[in-house]
Structures are given as C-alpha cells and as structure tokens.
Coordinates of C-alpha atoms in Angstrom, one line a residue:
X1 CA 10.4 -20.4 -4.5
X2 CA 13.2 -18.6 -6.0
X3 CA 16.0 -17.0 -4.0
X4 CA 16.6 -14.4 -6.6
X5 CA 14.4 -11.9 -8.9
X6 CA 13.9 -12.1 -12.3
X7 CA 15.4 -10.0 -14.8
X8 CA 12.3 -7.6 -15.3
X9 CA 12.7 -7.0 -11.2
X10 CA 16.7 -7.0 -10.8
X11 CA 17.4 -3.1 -11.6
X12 CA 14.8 -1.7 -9.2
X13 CA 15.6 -3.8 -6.5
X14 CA 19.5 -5.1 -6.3
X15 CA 21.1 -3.7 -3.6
X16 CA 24.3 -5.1 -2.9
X17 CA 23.7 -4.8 0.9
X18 CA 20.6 -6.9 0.6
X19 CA 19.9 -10.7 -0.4
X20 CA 16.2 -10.8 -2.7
X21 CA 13.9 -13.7 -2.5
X22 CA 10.9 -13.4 -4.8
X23 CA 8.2 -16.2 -4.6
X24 CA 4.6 -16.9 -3.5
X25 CA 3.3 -17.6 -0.3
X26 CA -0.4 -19.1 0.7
X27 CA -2.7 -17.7 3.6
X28 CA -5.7 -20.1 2.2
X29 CA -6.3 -23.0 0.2
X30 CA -6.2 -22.1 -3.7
X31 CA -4.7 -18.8 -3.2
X32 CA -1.4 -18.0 -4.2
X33 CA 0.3 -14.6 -3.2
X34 CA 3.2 -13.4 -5.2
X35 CA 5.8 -11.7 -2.7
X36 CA 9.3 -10.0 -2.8
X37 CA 11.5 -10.2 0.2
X38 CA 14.3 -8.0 1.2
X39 CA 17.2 -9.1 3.3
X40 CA 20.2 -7.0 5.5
X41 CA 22.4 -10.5 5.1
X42 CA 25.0 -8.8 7.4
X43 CA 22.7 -8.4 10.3
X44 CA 19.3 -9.3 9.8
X45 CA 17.6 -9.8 13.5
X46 CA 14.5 -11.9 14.8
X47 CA 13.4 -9.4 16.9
X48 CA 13.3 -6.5 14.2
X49 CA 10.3 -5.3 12.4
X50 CA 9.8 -6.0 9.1
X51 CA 8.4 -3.2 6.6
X52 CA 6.0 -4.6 4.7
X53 CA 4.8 -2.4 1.7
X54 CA 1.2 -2.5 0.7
X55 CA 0.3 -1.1 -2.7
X56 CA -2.4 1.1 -4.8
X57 CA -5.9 0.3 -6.2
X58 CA -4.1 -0.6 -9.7
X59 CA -0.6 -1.7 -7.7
X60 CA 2.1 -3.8 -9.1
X61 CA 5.2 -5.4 -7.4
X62 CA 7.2 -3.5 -10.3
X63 CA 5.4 0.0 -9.3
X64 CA 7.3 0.5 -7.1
X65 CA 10.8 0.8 -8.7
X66 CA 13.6 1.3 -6.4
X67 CA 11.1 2.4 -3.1
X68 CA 11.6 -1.2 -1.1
X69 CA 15.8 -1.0 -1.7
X70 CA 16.0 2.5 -0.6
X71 CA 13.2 2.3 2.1
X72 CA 15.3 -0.6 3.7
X73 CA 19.0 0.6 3.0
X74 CA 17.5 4.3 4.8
X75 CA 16.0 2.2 8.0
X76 CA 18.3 -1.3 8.1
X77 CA 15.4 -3.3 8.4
X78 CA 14.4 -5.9 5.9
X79 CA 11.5 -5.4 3.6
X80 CA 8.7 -7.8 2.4
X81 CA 6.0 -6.4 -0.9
X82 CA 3.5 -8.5 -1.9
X83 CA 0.8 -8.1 -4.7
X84 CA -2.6 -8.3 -3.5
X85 CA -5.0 -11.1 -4.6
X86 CA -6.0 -10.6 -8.1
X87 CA -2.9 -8.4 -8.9
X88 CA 0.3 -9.3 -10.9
X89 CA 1.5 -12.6 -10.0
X90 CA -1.7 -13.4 -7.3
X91 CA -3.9 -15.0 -9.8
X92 CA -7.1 -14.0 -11.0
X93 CA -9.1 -10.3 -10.0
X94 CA -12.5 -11.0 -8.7
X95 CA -15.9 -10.8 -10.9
X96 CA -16.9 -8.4 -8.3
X97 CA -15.5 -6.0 -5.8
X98 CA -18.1 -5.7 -2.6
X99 CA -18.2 -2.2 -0.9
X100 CA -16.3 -3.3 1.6
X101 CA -13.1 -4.2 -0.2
X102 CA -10.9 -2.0 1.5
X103 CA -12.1 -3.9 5.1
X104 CA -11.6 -7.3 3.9
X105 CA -8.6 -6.7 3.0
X106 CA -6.9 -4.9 6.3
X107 CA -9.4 -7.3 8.6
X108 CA -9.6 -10.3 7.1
X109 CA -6.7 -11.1 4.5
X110 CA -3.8 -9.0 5.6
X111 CA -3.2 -11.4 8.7
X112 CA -3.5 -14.6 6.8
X113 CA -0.8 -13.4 4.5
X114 CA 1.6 -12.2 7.4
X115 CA 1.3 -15.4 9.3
X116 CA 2.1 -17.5 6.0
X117 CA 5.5 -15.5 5.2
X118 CA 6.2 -15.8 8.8
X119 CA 6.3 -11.8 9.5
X120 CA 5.9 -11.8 13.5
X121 CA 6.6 -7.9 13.9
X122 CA 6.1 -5.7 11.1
X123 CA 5.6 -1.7 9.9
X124 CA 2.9 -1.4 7.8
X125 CA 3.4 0.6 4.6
X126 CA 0.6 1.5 2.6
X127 CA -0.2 3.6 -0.5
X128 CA -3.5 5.0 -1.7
X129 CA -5.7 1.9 -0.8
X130 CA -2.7 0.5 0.9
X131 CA -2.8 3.1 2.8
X132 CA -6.3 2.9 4.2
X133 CA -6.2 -1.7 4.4
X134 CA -2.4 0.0 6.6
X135 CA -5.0 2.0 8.8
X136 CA -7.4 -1.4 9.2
X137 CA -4.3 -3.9 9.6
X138 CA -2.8 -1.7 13.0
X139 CA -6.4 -1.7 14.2
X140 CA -7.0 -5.6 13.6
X141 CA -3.8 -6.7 14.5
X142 CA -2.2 -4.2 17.2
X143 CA 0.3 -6.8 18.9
X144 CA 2.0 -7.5 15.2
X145 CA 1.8 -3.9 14.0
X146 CA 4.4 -1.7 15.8
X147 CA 3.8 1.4 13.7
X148 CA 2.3 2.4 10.0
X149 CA 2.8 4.6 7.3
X150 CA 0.4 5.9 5.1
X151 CA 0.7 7.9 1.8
X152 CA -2.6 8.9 0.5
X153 CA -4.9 7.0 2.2
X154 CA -8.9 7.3 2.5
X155 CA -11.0 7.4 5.2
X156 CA -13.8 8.3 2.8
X157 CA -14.9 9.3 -0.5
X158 CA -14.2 13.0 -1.2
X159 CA -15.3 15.2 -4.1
X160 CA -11.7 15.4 -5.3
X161 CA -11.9 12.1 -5.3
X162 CA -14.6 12.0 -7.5
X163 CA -12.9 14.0 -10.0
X164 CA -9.9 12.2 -9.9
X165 CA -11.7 8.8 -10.8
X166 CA -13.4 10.5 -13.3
X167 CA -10.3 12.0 -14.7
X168 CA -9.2 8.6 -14.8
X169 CA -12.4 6.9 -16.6
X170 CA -11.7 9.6 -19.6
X171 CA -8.1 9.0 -19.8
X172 CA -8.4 4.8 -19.8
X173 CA -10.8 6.0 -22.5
X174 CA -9.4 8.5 -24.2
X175 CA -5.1 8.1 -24.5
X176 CA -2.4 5.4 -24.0
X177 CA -3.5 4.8 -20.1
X178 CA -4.7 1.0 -21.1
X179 CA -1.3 0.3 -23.0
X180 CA 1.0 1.9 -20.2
X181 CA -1.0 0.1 -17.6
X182 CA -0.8 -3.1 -19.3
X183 CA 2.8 -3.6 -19.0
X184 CA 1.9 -4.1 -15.5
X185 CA -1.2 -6.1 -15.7
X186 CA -1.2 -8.0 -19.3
X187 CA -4.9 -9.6 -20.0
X188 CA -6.1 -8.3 -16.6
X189 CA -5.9 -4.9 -17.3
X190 CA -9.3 -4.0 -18.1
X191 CA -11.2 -6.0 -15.9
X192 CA -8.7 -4.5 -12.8
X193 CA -9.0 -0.8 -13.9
X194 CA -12.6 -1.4 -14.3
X195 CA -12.9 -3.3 -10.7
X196 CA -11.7 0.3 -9.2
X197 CA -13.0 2.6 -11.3
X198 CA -16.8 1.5 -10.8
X199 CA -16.5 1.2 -7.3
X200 CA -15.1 4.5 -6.5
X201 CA -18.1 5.8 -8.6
X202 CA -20.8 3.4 -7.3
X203 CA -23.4 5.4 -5.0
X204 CA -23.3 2.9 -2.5
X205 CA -20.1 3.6 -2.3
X206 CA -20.0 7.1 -1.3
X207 CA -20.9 6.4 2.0
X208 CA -17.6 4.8 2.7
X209 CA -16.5 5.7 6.7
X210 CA -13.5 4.1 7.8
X211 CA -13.1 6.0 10.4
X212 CA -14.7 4.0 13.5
X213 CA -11.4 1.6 12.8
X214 CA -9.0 5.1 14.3
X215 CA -9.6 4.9 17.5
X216 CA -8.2 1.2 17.8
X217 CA -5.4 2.0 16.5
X218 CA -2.4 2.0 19.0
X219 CA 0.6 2.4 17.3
X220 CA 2.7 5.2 16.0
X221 CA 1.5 6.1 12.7
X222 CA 3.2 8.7 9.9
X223 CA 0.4 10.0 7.3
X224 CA 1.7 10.9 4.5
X225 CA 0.2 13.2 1.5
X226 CA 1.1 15.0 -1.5
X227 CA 0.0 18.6 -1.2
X228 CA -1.7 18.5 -4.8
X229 CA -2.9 15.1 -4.3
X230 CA -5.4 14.8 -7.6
X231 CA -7.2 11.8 -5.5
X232 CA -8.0 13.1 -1.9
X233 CA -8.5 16.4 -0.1
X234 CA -5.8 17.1 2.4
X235 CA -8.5 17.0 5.1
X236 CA -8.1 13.6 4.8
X237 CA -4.7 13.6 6.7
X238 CA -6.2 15.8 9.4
X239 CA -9.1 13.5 10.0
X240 CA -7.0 10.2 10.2
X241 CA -4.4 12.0 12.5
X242 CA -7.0 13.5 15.1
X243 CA -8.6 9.8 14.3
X244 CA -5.8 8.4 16.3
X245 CA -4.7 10.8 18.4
X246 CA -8.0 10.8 19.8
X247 CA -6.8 7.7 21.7
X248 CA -4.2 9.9 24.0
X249 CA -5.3 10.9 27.1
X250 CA -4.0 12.3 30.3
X251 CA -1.3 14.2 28.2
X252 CA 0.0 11.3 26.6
X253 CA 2.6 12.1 23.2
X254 CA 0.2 12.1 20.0
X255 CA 0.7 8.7 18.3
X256 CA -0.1 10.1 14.5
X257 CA 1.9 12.7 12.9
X258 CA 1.1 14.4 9.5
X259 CA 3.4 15.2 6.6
X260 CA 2.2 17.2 3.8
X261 CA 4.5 17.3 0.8
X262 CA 5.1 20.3 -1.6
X263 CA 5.2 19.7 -5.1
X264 CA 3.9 16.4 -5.0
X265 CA 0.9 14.5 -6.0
X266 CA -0.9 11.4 -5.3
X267 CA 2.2 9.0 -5.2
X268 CA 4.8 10.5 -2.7
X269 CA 7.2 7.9 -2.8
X270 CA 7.9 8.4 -7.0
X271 CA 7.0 12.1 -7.0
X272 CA 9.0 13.2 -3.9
X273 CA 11.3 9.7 -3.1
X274 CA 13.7 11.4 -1.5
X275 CA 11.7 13.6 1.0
X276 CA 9.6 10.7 1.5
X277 CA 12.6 8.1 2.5
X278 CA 13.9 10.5 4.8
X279 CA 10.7 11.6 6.3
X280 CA 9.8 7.5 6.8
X281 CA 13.6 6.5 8.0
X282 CA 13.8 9.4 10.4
X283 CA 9.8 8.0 11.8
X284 CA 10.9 4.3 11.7
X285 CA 14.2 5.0 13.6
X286 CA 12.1 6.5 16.5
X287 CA 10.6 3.3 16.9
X288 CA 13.3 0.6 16.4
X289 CA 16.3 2.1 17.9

C-alpha cells in the first residue's frame, strides 16, 4: 500500500488540504481492488460519511480528473474511488458479463469492498452504471448508506439508449475511440468495451427493471442528469425519483430530488463540474451538518 499517488494520478488529485493514499484492498480471496483515498488531515472524524465514488460501464480511477479533490474540498468529507473488478488496476474483466451485472455489483460486491476499506458510513456516488449499482447499494445496505447521488443512472433500457450504444459500436469501429480509450485500459480495452457494448444490445437484456430495488431505498438521494444525455431519456430521472418517493407517507418530506442539467450530456461531473459540485455539496451539507 502506498500512502501517496503515482505521478500519472498526482495533478488530478493533489489537494494541499487533503493527504492521498492509493492502494488495493481485498473483499474475497484472489481479488484485488485498486482504490484511491482522500483525506481532510486537519479534521478528518469517525463519525463522518465517507463519499465513495462509483464509476461508468468503461470507468477508470483517472476518469475522473479533478471530481474526487473538488467533490471533497466543496463537502469536507473525505473521499474513497475505487475501480471495479476487471477495471484499471482490479485485475482481469470477466469472459462473460451475466444480465444481471449491474445487481451483483450493488447486492453482492459493493458491501464486501466497503467492509474491507473499513468505510462504516458512507454517500454513495455513482455514474452511469455507478449510478444504478448507487441505487442497488442504498437498497441492500440502508444502515451504511446515509444518502446517494446518481448522475445518469438506469433503471432500464431505453431506446436512446439503444442509439447511444450503437453510436458507440460505430465509433470503436470507425475513429480513434479504441486508442483514446486505451490510455485508460492498455490490453483490456477491447475485451472491456466489448463486455458493455454486447450487453446493452443483447435482447435478453432489454428487459432490464431495476426498479423493484426503489422502494427499499431509505435514504436521501440526488439524481442527477444531463439534459441532452445521448445514453438515457430524461424519464429516467422521473421514474427513479417517484421510485423512492413512493416510500413517503403520511406527508412525510420526499427523500429523492431531481436535477436536470442544461447544456450537458451524459457525464455531468466533466461536462458541467461546477454546477454539479455545487448542486452535490449543497445536497451533502443537508445531511451531515
């Protein structure tokens, strides 16, 4: 484990006000998660939530840029990324992705991962398929989750969808996508954009409902989308918000809250950072202060 980031990592993430650790973690026997962790040395408290970031279909701890050190500057609470299994520094992507990815991953492997990085209390922030394993961890785990934030999640396959995976299948094919993406993802970058790509266009796919998993959640939750989101229809955002909110009764105050950002597409916090920090910090502060 290192207690600093290497040079590749250092110019997104140095913040003077916060001490880095970057190392691996493991929830299960033969699995090693790669992680970043984000420190407020000054006053970093037990009792504090930590943000924990969740990333994309094709997600990369470097993908995020500056995000984690402004996200946890904005809020003062410390702030823990970690690269799925299969992804960057997390060994090798699977043969095979099951239709049920997205579950296994909020269900089943999110916990195991918290527990081994020793996160008691944390926010859940999730993009694009982060967004939607976000939606799965607060229902799963509702005493460690005290709020989440999604940007861009799914709660099923839409036609824009469609169009934006198969906008994607002619660009890998057609321009510099594989070459830009391999920066990220070296050797595994085929057999990673090829994992997504199929399954968002398999037909057993299209059935995907993730919506029974709203109703248990309990927390606060911010849902986040672009307004020109090439990836999912802003319906999307309706349906996870009246999701959860159909939890409140007897005049209770709506736990999910919609944001809908102009000028922005499918990845709010690059396309619209500064709308989006404020818009999370402002959500977060609700919760903690």
């Amino acid at each position: 484990m290192n207690n600093y980031l290497n040079d590749s990592r250092r110019q997104h993430y140095y913040a003077q006000a916060l001490e880095w650790q970057e190392g691996f973690v493991a929830p299960e026997e033969g699995v090693q998660i790669h992680y970043i962790h984000g420190r407020h040395a000054e006053h970093s408290k037990q009792d504090r939530p930590v943000l924990v970031l969740l990333h994309e279909a094709l997600g990369h701890l470097d993908m995020w840029k500056s995000f984690p050190s402004r996200l946890a500057l904005a809020t003062g609470l410390d702030v823990f990324a970690y690269e799925r299994q299969g992804y960057g520094g997390s060994g090798e992507p699977d043969e095979y992705r099951p239709d049920d990815y997205l579950q296994r991953e909020g269900l089943q492997r999110l916990a195991p991962v918290l527990e081994a990085a020793g996160l008691e209390t944390v926010i859940l922030v999730g993009h694009s398929d982060g967004g939607s394993i976000a939606l799965m961890g607060a229902a799963e785990l509702p005493a460690q989750v005290k709020a989440i934030v999604t940007m861009a999640a799914h709660v099923r396959v839409d036609e824009l969808t469609q169009r934006g995976v198969q906008a994607a299948k002619r660009m890998y094919q057609e321009t510099d996508l594989p070459e830009r993406l391999a920066r990220y993802h070296g050797e595994h970058t085929d057999k990673l954009f090829w994992l997504w790509n199929e399954i968002w266009l398999r037909d057993s796919f299209q059935g995907l409902d993730l919506s029974e998993w709203l109703k248990h959640v309990q927390c606060p939750a911010l849902v986040i989308q672009g307004a020109e989101d090439q990836y999912g229809e802003p319906a999307q955002v309706e349906e996870i918000c009246a999701g959860i909110n159909a939890n409140i009764h007897n005049g209770g105050a709506l736990q999910a809250e919609a944001l809908l950002l102009t000028d922005c597409r499918h990845i709010p916090h690059l396309e619209a950072t500064d709308a989006c920090v404020a818009a999370i910090s402002k959500f977060v502060m609700r919760i903690v202060s």
